[in-house]
Each structure stands twice: as structure tokens, then as C-alpha cells.
XYZ file of C-alpha atoms in Angstrom:
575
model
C 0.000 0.000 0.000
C 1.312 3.312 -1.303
C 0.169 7.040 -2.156
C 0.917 7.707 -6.007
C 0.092 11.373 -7.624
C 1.186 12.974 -10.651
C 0.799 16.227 -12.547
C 0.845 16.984 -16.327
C -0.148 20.533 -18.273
C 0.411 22.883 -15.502
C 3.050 24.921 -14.548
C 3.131 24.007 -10.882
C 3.229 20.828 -11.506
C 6.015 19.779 -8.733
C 4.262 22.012 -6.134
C 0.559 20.805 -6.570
C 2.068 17.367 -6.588
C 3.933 17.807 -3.649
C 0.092 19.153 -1.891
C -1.733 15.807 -3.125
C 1.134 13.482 -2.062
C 1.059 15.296 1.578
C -2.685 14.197 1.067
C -2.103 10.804 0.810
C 0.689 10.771 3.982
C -1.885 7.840 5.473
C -0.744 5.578 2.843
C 2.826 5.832 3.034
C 4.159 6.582 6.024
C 7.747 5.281 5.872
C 8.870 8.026 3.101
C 8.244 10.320 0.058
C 9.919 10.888 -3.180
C 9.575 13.148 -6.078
C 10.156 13.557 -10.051
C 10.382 17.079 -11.431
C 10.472 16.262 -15.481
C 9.906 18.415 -18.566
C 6.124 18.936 -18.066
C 5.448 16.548 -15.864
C 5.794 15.493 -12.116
C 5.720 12.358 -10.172
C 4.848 12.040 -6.263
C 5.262 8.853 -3.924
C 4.621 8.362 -0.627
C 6.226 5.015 0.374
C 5.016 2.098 3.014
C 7.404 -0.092 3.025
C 7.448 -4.016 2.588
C 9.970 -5.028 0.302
C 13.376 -4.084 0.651
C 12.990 -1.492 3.640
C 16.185 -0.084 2.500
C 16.578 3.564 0.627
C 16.809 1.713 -2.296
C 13.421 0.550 -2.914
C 12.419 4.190 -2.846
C 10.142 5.900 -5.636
C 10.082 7.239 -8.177
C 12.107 4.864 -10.029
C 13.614 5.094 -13.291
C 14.384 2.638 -15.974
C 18.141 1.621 -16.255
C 18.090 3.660 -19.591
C 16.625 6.490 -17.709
C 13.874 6.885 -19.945
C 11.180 5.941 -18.264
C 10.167 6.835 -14.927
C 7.787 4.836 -12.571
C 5.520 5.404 -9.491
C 3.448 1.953 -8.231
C 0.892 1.314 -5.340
C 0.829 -2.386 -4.676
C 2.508 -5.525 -5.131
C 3.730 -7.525 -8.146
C 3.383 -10.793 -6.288
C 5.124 -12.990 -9.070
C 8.324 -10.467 -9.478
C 10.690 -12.481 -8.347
C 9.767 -15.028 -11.059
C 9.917 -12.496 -13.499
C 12.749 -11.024 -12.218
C 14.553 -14.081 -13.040
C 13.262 -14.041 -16.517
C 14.669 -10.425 -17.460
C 18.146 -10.987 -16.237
C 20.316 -8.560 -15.617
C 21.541 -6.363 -12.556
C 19.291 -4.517 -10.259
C 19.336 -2.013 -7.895
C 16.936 -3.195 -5.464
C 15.299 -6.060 -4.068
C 12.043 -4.539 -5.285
C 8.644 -5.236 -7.399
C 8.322 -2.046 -8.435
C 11.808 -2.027 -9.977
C 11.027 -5.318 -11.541
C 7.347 -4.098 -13.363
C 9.460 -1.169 -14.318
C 12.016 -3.321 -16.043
C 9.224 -5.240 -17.508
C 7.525 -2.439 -19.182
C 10.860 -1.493 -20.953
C 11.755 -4.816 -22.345
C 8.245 -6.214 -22.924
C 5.895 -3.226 -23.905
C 3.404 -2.225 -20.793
C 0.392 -4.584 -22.267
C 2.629 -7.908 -22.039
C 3.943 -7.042 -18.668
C 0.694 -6.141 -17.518
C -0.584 -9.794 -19.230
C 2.412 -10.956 -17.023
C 1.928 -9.662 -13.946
C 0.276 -11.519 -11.559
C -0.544 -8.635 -8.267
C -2.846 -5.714 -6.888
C -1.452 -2.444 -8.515
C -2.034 1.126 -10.018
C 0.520 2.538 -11.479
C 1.731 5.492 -13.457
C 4.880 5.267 -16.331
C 6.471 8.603 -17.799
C 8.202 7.722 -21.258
C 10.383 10.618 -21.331
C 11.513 10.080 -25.162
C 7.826 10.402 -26.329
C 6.102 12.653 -23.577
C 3.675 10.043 -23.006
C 1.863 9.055 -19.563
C 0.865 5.558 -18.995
C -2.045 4.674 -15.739
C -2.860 1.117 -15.733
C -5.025 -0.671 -13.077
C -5.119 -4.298 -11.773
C -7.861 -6.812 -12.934
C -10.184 -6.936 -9.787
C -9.788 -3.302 -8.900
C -7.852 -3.893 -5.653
C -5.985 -0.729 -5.639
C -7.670 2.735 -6.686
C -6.794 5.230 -9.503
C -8.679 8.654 -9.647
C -7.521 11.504 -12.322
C -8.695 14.895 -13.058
C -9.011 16.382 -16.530
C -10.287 19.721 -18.019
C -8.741 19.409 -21.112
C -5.378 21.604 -19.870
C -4.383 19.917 -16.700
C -4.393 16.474 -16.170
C -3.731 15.060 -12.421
C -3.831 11.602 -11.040
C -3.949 10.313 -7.448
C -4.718 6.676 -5.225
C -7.501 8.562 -3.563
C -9.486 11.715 -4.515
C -9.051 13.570 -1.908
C -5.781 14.506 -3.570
C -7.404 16.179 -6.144
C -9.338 18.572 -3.805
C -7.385 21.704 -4.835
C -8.165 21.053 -8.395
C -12.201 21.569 -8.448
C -15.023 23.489 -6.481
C -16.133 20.329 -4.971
C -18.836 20.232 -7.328
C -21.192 17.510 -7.140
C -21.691 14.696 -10.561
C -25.511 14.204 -11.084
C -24.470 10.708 -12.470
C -22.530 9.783 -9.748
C -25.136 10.765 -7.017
C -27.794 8.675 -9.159
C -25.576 5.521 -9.249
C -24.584 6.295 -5.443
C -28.511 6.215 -4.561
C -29.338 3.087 -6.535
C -26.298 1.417 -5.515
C -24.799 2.893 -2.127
C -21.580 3.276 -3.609
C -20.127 5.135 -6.616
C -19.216 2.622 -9.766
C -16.024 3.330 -12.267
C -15.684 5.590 -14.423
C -17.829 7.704 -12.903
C -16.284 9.696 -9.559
C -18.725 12.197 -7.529
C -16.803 15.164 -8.325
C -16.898 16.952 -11.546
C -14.058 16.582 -13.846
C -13.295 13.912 -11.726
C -13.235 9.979 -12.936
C -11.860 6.727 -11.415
C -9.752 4.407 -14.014
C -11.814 1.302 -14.113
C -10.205 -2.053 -13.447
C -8.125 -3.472 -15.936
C -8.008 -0.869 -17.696
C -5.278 1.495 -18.443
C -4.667 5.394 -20.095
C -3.021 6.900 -22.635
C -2.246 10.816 -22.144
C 0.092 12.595 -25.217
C -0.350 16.018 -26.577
C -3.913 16.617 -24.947
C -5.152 13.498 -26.274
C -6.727 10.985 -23.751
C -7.288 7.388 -24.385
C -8.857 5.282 -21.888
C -8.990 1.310 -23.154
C -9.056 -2.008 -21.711
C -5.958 -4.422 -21.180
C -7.274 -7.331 -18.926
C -10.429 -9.512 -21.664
C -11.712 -11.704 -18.895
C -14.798 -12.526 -21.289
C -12.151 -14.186 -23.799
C -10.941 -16.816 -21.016
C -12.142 -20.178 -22.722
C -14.695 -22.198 -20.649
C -12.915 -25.151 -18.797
C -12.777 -28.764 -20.098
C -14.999 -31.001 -18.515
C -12.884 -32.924 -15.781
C -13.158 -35.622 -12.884
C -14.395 -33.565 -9.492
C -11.427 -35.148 -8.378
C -9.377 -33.256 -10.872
C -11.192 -30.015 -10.327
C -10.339 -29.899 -6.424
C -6.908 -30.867 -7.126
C -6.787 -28.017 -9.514
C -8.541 -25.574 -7.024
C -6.287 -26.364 -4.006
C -3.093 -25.713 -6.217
C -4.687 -22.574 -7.135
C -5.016 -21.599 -3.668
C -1.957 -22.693 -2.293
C 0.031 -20.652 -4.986
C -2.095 -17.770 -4.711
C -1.291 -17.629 -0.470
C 2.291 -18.325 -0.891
C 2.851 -15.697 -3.642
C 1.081 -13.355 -0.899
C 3.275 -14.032 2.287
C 6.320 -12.541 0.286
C 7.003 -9.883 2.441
C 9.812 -8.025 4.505
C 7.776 -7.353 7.212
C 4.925 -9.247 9.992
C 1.931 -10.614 8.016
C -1.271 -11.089 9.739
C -4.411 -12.722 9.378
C -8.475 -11.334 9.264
C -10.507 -14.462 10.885
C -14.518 -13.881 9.800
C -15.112 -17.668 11.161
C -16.311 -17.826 7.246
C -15.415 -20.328 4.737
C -13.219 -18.095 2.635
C -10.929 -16.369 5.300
C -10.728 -20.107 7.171
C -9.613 -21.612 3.899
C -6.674 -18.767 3.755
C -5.807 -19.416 7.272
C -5.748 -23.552 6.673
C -3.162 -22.671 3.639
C -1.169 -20.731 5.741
C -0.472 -23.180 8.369
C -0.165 -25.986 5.604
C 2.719 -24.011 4.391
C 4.225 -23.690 7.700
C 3.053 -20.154 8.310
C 1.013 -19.781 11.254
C -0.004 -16.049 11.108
C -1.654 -14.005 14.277
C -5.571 -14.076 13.474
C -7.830 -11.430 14.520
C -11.634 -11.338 14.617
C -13.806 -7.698 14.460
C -16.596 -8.321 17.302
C -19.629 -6.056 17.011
C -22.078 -4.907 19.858
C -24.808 -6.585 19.356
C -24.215 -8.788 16.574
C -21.735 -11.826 18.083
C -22.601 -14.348 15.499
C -19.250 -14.606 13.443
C -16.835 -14.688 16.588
C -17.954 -18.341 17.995
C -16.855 -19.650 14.917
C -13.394 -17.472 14.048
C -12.478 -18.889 17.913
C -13.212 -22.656 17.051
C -11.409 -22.338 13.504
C -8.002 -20.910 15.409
C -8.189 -23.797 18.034
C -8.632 -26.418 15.349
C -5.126 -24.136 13.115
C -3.639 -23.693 16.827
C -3.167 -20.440 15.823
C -2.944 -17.219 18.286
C -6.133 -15.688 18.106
C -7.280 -11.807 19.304
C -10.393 -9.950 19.466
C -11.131 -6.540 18.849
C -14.371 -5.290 19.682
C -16.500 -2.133 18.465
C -18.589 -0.471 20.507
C -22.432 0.369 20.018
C -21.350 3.416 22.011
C -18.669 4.723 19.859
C -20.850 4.389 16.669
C -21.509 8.089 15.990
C -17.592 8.352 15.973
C -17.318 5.076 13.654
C -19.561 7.042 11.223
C -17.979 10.703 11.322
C -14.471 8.253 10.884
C -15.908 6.687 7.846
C -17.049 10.536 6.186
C -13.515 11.458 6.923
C -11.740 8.422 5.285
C -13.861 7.632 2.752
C -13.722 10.847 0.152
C -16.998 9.445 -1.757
C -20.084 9.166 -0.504
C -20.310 4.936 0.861
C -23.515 3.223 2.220
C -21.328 -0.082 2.781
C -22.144 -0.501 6.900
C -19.227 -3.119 7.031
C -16.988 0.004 6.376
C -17.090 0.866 9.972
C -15.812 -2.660 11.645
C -12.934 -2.695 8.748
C -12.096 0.804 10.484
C -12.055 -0.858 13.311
C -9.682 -3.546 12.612
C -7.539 -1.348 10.684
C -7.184 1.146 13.901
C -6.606 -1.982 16.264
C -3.531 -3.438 13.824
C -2.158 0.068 13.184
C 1.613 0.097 14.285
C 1.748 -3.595 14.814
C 1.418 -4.532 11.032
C 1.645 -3.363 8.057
C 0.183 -6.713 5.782
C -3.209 -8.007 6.470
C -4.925 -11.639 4.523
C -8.085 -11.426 4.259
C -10.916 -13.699 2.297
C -12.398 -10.748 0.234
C -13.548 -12.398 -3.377
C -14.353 -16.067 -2.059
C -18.282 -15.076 -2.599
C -17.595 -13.806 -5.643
C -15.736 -16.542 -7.217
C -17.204 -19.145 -5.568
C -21.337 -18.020 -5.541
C -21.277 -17.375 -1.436
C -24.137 -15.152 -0.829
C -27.701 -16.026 -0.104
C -29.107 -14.892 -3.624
C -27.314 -17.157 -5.561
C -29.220 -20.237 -3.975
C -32.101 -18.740 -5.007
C -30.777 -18.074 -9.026
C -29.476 -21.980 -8.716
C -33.141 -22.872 -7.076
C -34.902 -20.817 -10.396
C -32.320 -22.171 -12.707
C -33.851 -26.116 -11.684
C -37.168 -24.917 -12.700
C -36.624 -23.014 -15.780
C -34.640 -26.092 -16.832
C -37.957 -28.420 -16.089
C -39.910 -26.304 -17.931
C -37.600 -26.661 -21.000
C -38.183 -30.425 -20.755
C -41.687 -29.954 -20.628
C -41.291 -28.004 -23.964
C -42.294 -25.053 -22.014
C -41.007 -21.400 -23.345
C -37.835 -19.861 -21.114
C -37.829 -15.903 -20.673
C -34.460 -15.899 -20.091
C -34.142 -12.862 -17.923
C -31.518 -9.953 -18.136
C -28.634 -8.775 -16.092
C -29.843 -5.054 -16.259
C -32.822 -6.444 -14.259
C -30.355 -8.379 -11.713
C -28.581 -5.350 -10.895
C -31.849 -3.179 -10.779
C -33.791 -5.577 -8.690
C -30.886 -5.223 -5.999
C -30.696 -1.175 -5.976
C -31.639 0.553 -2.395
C -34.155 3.615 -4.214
C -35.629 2.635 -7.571
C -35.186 4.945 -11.126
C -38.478 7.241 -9.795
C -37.536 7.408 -6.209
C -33.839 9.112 -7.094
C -35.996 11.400 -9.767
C -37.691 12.920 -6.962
C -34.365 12.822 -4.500
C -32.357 14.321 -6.792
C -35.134 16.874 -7.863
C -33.766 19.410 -10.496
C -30.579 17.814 -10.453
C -31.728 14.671 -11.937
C -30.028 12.784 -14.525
C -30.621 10.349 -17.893
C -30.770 6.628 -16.770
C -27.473 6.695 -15.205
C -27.511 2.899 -13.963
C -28.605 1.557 -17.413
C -26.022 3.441 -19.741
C -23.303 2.443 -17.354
C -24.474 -1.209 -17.405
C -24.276 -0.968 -21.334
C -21.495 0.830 -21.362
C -18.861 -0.198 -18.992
C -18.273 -3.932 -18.326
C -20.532 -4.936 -15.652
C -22.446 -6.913 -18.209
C -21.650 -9.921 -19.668
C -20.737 -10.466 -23.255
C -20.805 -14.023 -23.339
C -24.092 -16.335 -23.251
C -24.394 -18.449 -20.138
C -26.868 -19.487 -17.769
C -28.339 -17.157 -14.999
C -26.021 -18.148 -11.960
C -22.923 -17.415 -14.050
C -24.626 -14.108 -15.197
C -24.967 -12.918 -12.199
C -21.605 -13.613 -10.915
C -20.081 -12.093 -13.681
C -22.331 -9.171 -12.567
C -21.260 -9.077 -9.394
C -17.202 -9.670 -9.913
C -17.131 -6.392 -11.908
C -19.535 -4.471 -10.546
C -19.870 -4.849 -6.698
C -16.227 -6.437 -5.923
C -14.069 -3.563 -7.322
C -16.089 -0.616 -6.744
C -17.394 -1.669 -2.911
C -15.409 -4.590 -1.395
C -12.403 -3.551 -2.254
C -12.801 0.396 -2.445
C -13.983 -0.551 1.311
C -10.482 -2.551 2.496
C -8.262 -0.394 0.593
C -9.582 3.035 2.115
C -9.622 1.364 5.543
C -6.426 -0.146 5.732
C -4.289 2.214 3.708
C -6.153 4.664 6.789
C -3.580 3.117 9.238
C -0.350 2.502 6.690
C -1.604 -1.063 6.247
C -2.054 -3.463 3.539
C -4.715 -6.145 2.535
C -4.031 -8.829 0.464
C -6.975 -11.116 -1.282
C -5.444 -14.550 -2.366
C -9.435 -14.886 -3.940
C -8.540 -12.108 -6.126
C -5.706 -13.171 -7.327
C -6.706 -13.267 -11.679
C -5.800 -17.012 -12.229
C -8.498 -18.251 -9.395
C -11.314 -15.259 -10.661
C -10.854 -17.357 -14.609
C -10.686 -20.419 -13.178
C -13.869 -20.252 -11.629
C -15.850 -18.344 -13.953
C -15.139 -21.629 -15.996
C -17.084 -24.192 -13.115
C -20.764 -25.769 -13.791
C -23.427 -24.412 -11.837
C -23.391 -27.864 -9.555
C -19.908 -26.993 -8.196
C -20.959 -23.666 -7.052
C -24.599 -24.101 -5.678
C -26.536 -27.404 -4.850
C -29.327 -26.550 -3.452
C -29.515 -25.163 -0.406
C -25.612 -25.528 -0.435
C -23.119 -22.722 -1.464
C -19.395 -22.640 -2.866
C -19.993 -26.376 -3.306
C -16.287 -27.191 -4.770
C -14.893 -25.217 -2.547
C -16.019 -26.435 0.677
C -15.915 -30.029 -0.214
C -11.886 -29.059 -1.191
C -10.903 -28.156 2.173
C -13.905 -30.482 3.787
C -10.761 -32.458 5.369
C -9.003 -29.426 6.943
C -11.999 -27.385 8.556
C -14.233 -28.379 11.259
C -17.660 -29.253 9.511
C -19.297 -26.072 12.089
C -17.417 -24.001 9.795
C -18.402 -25.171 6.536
C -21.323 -26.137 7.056
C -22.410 -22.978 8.296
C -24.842 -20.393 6.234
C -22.966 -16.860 5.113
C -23.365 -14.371 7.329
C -23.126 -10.688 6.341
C -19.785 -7.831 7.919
C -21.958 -5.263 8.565
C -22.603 -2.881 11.322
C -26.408 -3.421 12.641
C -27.436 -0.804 10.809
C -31.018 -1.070 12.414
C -30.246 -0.979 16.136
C -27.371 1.817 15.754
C -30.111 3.812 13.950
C -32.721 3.513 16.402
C -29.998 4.142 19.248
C -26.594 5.992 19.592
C -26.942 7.652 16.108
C -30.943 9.088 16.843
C -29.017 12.209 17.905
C -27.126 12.466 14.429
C -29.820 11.650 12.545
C -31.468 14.679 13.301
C -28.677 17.127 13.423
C -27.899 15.766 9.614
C -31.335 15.391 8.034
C -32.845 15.985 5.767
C -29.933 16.715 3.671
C -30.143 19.962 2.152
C -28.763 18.495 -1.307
C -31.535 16.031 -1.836
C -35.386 16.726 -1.930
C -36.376 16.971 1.263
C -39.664 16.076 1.138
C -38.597 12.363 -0.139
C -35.970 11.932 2.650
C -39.430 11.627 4.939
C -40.069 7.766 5.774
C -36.949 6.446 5.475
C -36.032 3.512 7.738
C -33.134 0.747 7.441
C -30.634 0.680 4.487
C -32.395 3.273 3.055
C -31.868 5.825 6.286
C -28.308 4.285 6.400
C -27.804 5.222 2.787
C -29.172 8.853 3.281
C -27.166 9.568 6.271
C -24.023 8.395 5.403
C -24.047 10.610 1.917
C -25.198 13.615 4.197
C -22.043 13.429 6.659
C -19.825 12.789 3.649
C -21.303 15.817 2.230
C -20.596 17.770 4.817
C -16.801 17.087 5.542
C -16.385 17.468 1.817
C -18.013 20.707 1.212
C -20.046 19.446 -1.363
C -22.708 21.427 -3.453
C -24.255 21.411 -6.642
């Protein structure tokens, strides 16, 4: 976890980059480092995990010294690749080796090759061009700022505050409202957009290009295979993915949920001799994950800690989350991730965690019941009954919190097109390929929700403390694995991540897998009805939204209000 800026078209380039690095001082607290080129500066604040020496400090440039580099994240395969460029280096680095990569390779192959969370920026000083590029599952965050003159890029947005009147996007409040987060491209700022995953940019002359590098829609379907062979496959998927993300200089640690996913991390970790610290977020009121993290360490023998968060301290969890978070975010589980982060600060700087598992694997609750309509669709096709195969644009708009007419009247004069639709169309988040309903909405859900709320959520509260998570679930090779699996591996009727469970079914205590998935949320509904009456009404109704639709409002929905009206006030944002 790093803080990256840069600066092109403006003649204070090295000073305003200097102001949005001193920004992101959260991120990196173990050192900064600049690049003052012809047009063009480069910021880094540094958190240090490999090589803790000076010499894994950025910027970096290229051995030619044409080409300069600044990186948040990890290449977790560099030493592999390392190996494969030759040649001396100057640090015991990944950054040094993607950098190396890019020159002998091209960017495209050694982004192909890389195999890591990452957003990056690459000055070719020969042509004048800027390169951005972001990972495949949107782990790490890229935001930039263009007005046609003066293009800026930062790992958070609040970096770009001195660049725009804090301006509010119509779009981005719309998606915000339907979804309770803010999707890629859009950003909620004017002028403002966030590179979407796997993606990267072009900037030369004035001229912006904005393109894709990562296909996952052209990863063939896997060959059918013995479930024998497929577990086989899955655990050396796993085990590769975990050991490529204990590479590290410094302490490692482990987030215990008690769920299938993070107890499957911690069981490969102490399979490859790496017993890491766990540590379980308990919330007031809601103990029903902690029984189970405790009997999962007892069964790893692993040293186990508790942190708790307070119902009482949950109008401070929520004025925490306006300050950390710069865009508006209705995800409740934001608060115990604060929580964790705060409790781990100083003691580590690398965190596992089991972020993706429901993703790749169909975890939550609304898959069963896709799987459970899938069955009876497929009946009716053998009855020679007509299927009205249903679309993804209706998945994602049967999940939003306030329907199309409901943020017409919120958003009152300010009211946009159909902002969800377009960007469905538009952006990814559909599929491209046929397939059946499950694997729809999965697809759906990988590149929709995962990069833009799970792990804009981990990243922000993390990188809050100088710490960093790392996903082994996320790692590309397991997300196009599974996206190959039959429906049967991934739901069986009442029974979720099927293959998955039934691969570690000899490692885990059957509580554990066995048990239903259970959501990381705050209780939204007792905190509301509690310690946060007295917020609610010093907050609302929020003077940027109709105020006469803000009446009513109860649950998710309140939740969702509330949280955009603190943001909104600690940003200074207007229309």
C-alpha cells in the first residue's frame, strides 16, 4: 500500500504534486519521493514491505533512464519475473522489476504478465507520453482529473481537492442512490473519474485514451474434468495464490470472519508452515461470526485476538468513515474494517483477508435462489415449455436501495438520464458471453460490486492506518478459473461454494463449513434507532436532496441517506 500522484499541463506541476502526495501521507508513512520532469511530475509516498532499505524508494527510473515509474501495490510474481529479465538490479524490489518489464516487454505484455494488486503510473520521457494502468479486480484505486489543460492523477481523490469546487456529478449521485456506492468511471466530483479495473490510459499532446488491457470474457470455458481433478486443480490454485502473498519483509497477519473463505486462507497458511496471528472484528450486538473465528483458530492452533466495536462509539465510527472515505459509501461493514484497521495500526503493516471467495465461488444467499430458479426453468424446457431468459440489467436493478423514480424525486432538479442503465451498457458490468443465470450474475457481481465496494472498502480502511490487505481470492488465475465451473460446483441446493467447501472439507471443522454466510456489517437497524438518533437529526434531511422524499426512510435506506449527508458535509459538497 502506497500514495501515487502525478501532474501533467500545468506549470506548478512539482508544487501541486507535492500538496496531493502530503494528502495521501496515510498511505505511506515510511517516506516520500519526487520527479520534477519536462512537463510533468511524479509524487510517492512510500510504506514499506519489500526491501525497507533507501533503495526501494520511488520514483524509479528505468536503467536507460527513460522511463520513470511510481506503483501502489505488489507484483506478487516479481521475483519469477525477475529471473526471466536478467540482468543487474538495484533493489530487491517489485516495483523495480514491473518497471524493467515495461521497458523490455511493452506495458500490455507485462501487464498480461503480472500476476498482483497495482495502479501505477509510467512517464516515457523520449515520447512525452503518460501511462495509468489498473489491476484486474480493482484492488488498488486510480482517480484523475481532466479539463482538457491539466491532467492530475492520485490513489484517492481527496488529492485532487485543490483542483475543483467540490462540485457535485448528477451521475454519480444517481448511481450512489441506486447502488450505495459510486461505480467506475464515474467519480462524484466533476471533472473527476476513477480508471476502471483493468483498464489502463493513454495521455500525449492533450489526447486521452482510456482502453481495456485485462479480456476476462475471452478466457475459454474449462474442459470437462473428474471432481477429483477439479479440487486438485482448485487447491493448487489456492496454495500458490497464499504463498505468492506471504512474500514480504515485514509481519503478516491474518483477518478471521469464522467464514469459509478467510478459514480456507488461514488452513493454507499453516499448511505451508506459516502460522499467522488471526484477529476477529466483534460487534455490539451482533456476536454471530466470533464463535466460529475462535473454534477455527483452536482447530489451526493459531494465536487468536479480538477486537471489539462499541455500540457506544458508533456516531464516531460514522464521522471516521465521512472522513476516510472521500466518496459518498452506504457499505455498513466500512465501519468494523475501520475498526480492525485502527486496532492493527503500528503492529502490522500486511493483512490476509478472504475478500472475493463469494464472488468466485457463488457465497451469498441470492445465488441459492438463481441456482433454485435455474432447476425450474430447466424443467420447464423439458416440458417443452417457453424460457424468458431474464436480463442482467434487471439483476442489478432488482438489488438497488431507491428505484429509477424514487432518485428522480431525491435528486429533484438535479436529476439525470438513466445513469444505472447506460453504465451497465457501457462499462463492463455486463456480460458479453451467453451463459446461464447463476454465471450471469456472478459475472455481474465480480465487476460491478467487488471492485467498486469490497475492495474500495479494504483499501480506504487499511491504507487509513499505513496497512495493507491482500486477497489470495482475487488473485486473476483463481477469478478465470472459476468463472469456468458448472453451476453444480458452485450451488446445490440449499448448499453454497460447493467445490470449494468439499476441497478443504478435510481441513476445517464441519461447524465451519457447514455454516450459512453471514453478512460484515454494522447493525445498521439498532445503531439507527440508538446511539446515532441524535445524528440523525442534526444531519437530516440533507439539504442536497429533496427533502420532502428523505421523509419515511427507515433501514438501508436511512443508512444510505445519512451516510451521503455526513460525507457531504466534511467534503463541502454542493451542486
Amino acid at each position: 500500500m502506497c500514495g501515487i500522484a502525478g501532474m501533467v499541463g500545468s506549470p506548478q506541476n512539482l508544487a501541486s504534486v507535492r500538496r496531493m502526495t502530503g494528502a495521501l501521507g496515510h498511505r505511506g508513512p515510511d517516506g516520500e519521493g519526487y520527479f520534477d520532469g519536462e512537463g510533468v511530475a511524479l509524487g510517492h509516498r512510500r510504506l514499506a514491505i519489500l526491501d525497507l532499505s533507501p533503495a526501494g524508494a520511488q520514483p524509479m527510473h528505468s536503467r536507460d533512464g527513460r522511463w520513470t515509474i511510481v506503483l501502489n501495490g505488489e507484483i506478487f510474481n516479481y521475483r519469477e519475473l525477475r529471473a526471466e529479465l536478467g540482468g543487474e538490479f538495484r533493489s530487491g524490489t517489485d516495483t523495480e522489476v514491473m518497471l524493467e518489464a515495461c521497458v523490455a516487454w511493452g506495458v500490455e505484455k507485462a501487464l498480461d504478465r503480472a500476476i498482483g494488486m497495482f495502479a501505477l503510473g509510467l512517464w516515457d520521457a523520449r515520447s512525452r507520453e503518460l501511462t495509468l494502468a489498473r489491476d484486474r479486480a480493482g484492488e488498488k484505486p486510480l482517480v484523475y482529473y481532466w479539463d482538457g489543460v491539466t491532467f492530475a492523477f492520485a490513489s484517492e481523490l481527496k488529492a485532487l481537492a485543490g483542483l475543483h469546487p467540490a462540485r457535485l456529478d448528477a451521475a454519480a449521485v444517481d448511481a450512489f442512490l441506486a447502488l450505495g456506492y459510486v461505480p467506475a468511471p464515474l467519480a462524484i466530483f466533476r471533472d473527476c473519474r476513477k480508471l476502471p479495473p483493468g483498464h489502463l490510459l493513454k495521455l500525449r499532446d492533450r489526447a486521452l485514451e482510456v482502453r481495456r488491457w485485462w479480456f476476462p470474457e475471452r478466457v475459454a470455458p474449462a474442459p470437462e474434468r473428474e471432481k477429483t481433478q477439479r479440487r486438485g486443480e482448485l487447491r493448487a490454485l489456492m496454495q500458490d495464490a497464499v504463498r505468492l502473498r506471504l512474500r514480504a519483509d515485514v509481519p503478516v497477519a491474518l483477518c478471521l470472519s469464522g467464514g469459509v473463505d478467510s478459514s480456507v486462507i488461514a488452513a493454507e497458511c499453516v499448511r505451508q508452515g506459516v502460522p499467522l496471528d488471526a484477529f476477529t472484528v466483534a460487534l455490539d450486538g451482533d456476536s454471530t461470526d466470533l464463535p466460529h473465528a475462535r473454534v477455527v483458530a483452536r482447530h489451526l492452533h493459531l494465536k487468536h485476538h479480538v477486537i471489539e466495536a462499541r455500540a457506544e462509539s458508533a456516531a464516531a465510527q460514522l464521522e471516521a468513515a465521512a472522513e476516510h472515505y472521500d466518496e459518498p459509501f452506504a457499505d455498513s461493514s466500512a465501519l468494523p474494517s475501520l475498526a480492525l484497521a485502527r486496532a492493527l495500526a503500528g503492529r502490522y503493516k500486511v493483512i490476509l483477508n478472504g475478500d472475493g471467495g463469494d464472488e468466485a465461488f457463488a457465497g451469498y444467499p441470492h445465488y441459492e435462489r438463481i441456482g433454485a430458479k435455474q432447476i425450474l426453468k430447466a424443467a420447464a424446457a423439458a416440458a417443452g415449455l417457453r424460457d424468458g431468459a431474464g436480463s442482467m440489467g434487471v439483476y442489478v436493478q432488482s438489488k438497488t436501495l431507491f428505484r429509477r423514480r424514487e432518485r428522480m424525486r431525491l435528486l429533484d432538479r438535479q436529476a439525470p438520464g438513466d445513469t444505472l442503465s447506460v453504465l451497465l451498457a457501457s462499462d463492463g458490468y455486463l456480460p458479453s458471453a451467453s451463459g446461464d443465470a447463476l454465471h450471469r450474475a456472478l459475472w455481474s457481481d465480480r465487476h460491478l460490486y467487488l471492485p467498486n465496494d469490497l475492495t474500495y472498502k479494504m483499501d480506504i480502511a487499511l491504507s487509513s492506518c499505513g496497512m495493507e490487505g491482500r486477497s489470495p481470492f482475487l488473485d486473476h488465475r483463481i477469478l478465470e478459473w472459476a468463472q469456468g465451473l458448472e453451476s453444480p460446483d458452485l450451488v446445490r441446493g440449499r448448499e453454497k461454494k460447493v467445490l470449494l467447501r468439499d476441497a478443504y472439507r478435510d481441513e476445517l471443522p464441519p461447524s465451519v463449513l457447514e455454516r450459512p454466510k453471514q453478512g460484515f456489517g454494522a447493525p445498521v437497524d439498532a445503531w439507527l434507532a440508538g446511539p446515532l438518533e441524535e445524528i440523525q437529526k442534526e444531519s437530516l434531511p440533507c439539504p442536497l436532496l429533496d427533502r420532502a422524499s428523505q421523509t419515511g426512510l427507515a433501514g438501508q435506506r436511512l443508512w444510505t441517506v445519512l451516510a451521503f449527508a455526513r460525507w457531504a458535509k466534511r467534503w463541502g459538497a454542493s451542486w
